[in-house]
CSV table of C-alpha atoms in Angstrom, one decimal:
chain,number,residue,atom,x,y,z
S,1,MET,CA,22.0,-49.8,73.8
S,2,GLU,CA,25.1,-48.7,74.8
S,3,GLN,CA,24.3,-50.3,78.5
S,4,LEU,CA,24.4,-53.5,76.8
S,5,HIS,CA,28.2,-52.9,76.3
S,6,GLY,CA,30.3,-55.7,78.2
S,7,TRP,CA,27.5,-57.5,78.8
S,8,LEU,CA,27.2,-61.5,77.6
S,9,PHE,CA,24.6,-63.5,77.1
S,10,THR,CA,23.5,-67.5,76.9
S,11,PHE,CA,20.9,-69.9,76.4
S,12,ASN,CA,20.9,-73.2,78.7
S,13,SER,CA,18.9,-75.5,76.5
S,14,TYR,CA,17.8,-77.5,79.0
S,15,SER,CA,16.4,-74.6,81.6
S,16,LYS,CA,15.5,-72.6,78.8
S,17,ASN,CA,16.8,-69.5,80.3
S,18,TRP,CA,18.8,-67.0,79.5
S,19,VAL,CA,21.5,-66.0,81.6
S,20,CYS,CA,23.6,-63.0,82.1
S,21,CYS,CA,26.8,-61.3,83.3
S,22,LYS,CA,29.3,-58.8,83.0
S,23,ARG,CA,32.4,-59.6,80.7
S,24,GLU,CA,35.1,-59.9,84.2
S,25,GLN,CA,32.8,-62.2,85.0
S,26,TYR,CA,32.5,-64.5,82.0
S,27,LEU,CA,34.7,-67.3,83.4
S,28,ASP,CA,32.2,-67.6,86.7
S,29,LEU,CA,29.0,-67.9,83.9
S,30,PHE,CA,31.0,-71.5,83.0
S,31,SER,CA,32.4,-72.7,85.7
S,32,LYS,CA,30.5,-72.0,89.0
S,33,PRO,CA,27.0,-72.8,87.5
S,34,GLU,CA,26.1,-72.2,91.1
S,35,THR,CA,26.8,-68.2,91.2
S,36,GLU,CA,23.9,-65.8,90.9
S,37,PHE,CA,23.4,-64.3,87.5
S,38,LEU,CA,20.4,-62.6,85.7
S,39,ARG,CA,18.2,-65.5,84.5
S,40,SER,CA,15.1,-64.8,82.3
S,41,LYS,CA,13.0,-66.8,79.8
S,42,ASP,CA,13.2,-64.0,77.5
S,43,ILE,CA,16.1,-62.1,76.4
S,44,ASN,CA,14.2,-59.0,76.1
S,45,THR,CA,13.9,-58.9,79.8
S,46,LEU,CA,17.1,-59.0,80.5
S,47,MET,CA,17.7,-56.3,78.4
S,48,GLU,CA,15.5,-54.0,79.6
S,49,LEU,CA,16.7,-54.4,83.2
S,50,ILE,CA,20.3,-53.5,82.4
S,51,ILE,CA,19.2,-50.6,80.0
S,52,LYS,CA,16.8,-49.3,82.9
S,53,THR,CA,19.1,-49.3,85.5
S,54,GLY,CA,22.5,-48.5,83.2
S,55,GLY,CA,23.7,-51.8,84.2
S,56,ASP,CA,24.6,-50.7,88.0
S,57,GLU,CA,24.5,-54.3,89.5
S,58,VAL,CA,23.9,-52.1,92.7
S,59,LYS,CA,20.4,-50.6,91.0
S,60,ILE,CA,19.5,-54.1,89.2
S,61,LYS,CA,19.6,-55.6,92.9
S,62,LYS,CA,17.6,-53.1,94.0
S,63,LEU,CA,14.4,-53.4,91.7
S,64,LEU,CA,14.4,-57.1,91.3
S,65,LYS,CA,14.2,-56.6,95.4
S,66,HIS,CA,11.2,-54.2,95.1
S,67,GLY,CA,9.5,-55.5,91.5
């Protein structure tokens, strides 16, 4: 679970999606809704993805392209 350190999760009640980003991106999370962040209906999916890739954004993108 150490891989989740530094990640922020928020729930959008309108879209019914969980959205997450790294701590450094938190201002964009709330000010730039068009910015791409990880999204899922289930927070566990996001946590599993981050844990599986060690939070490496390159690995996450690669996994999502081939997933």
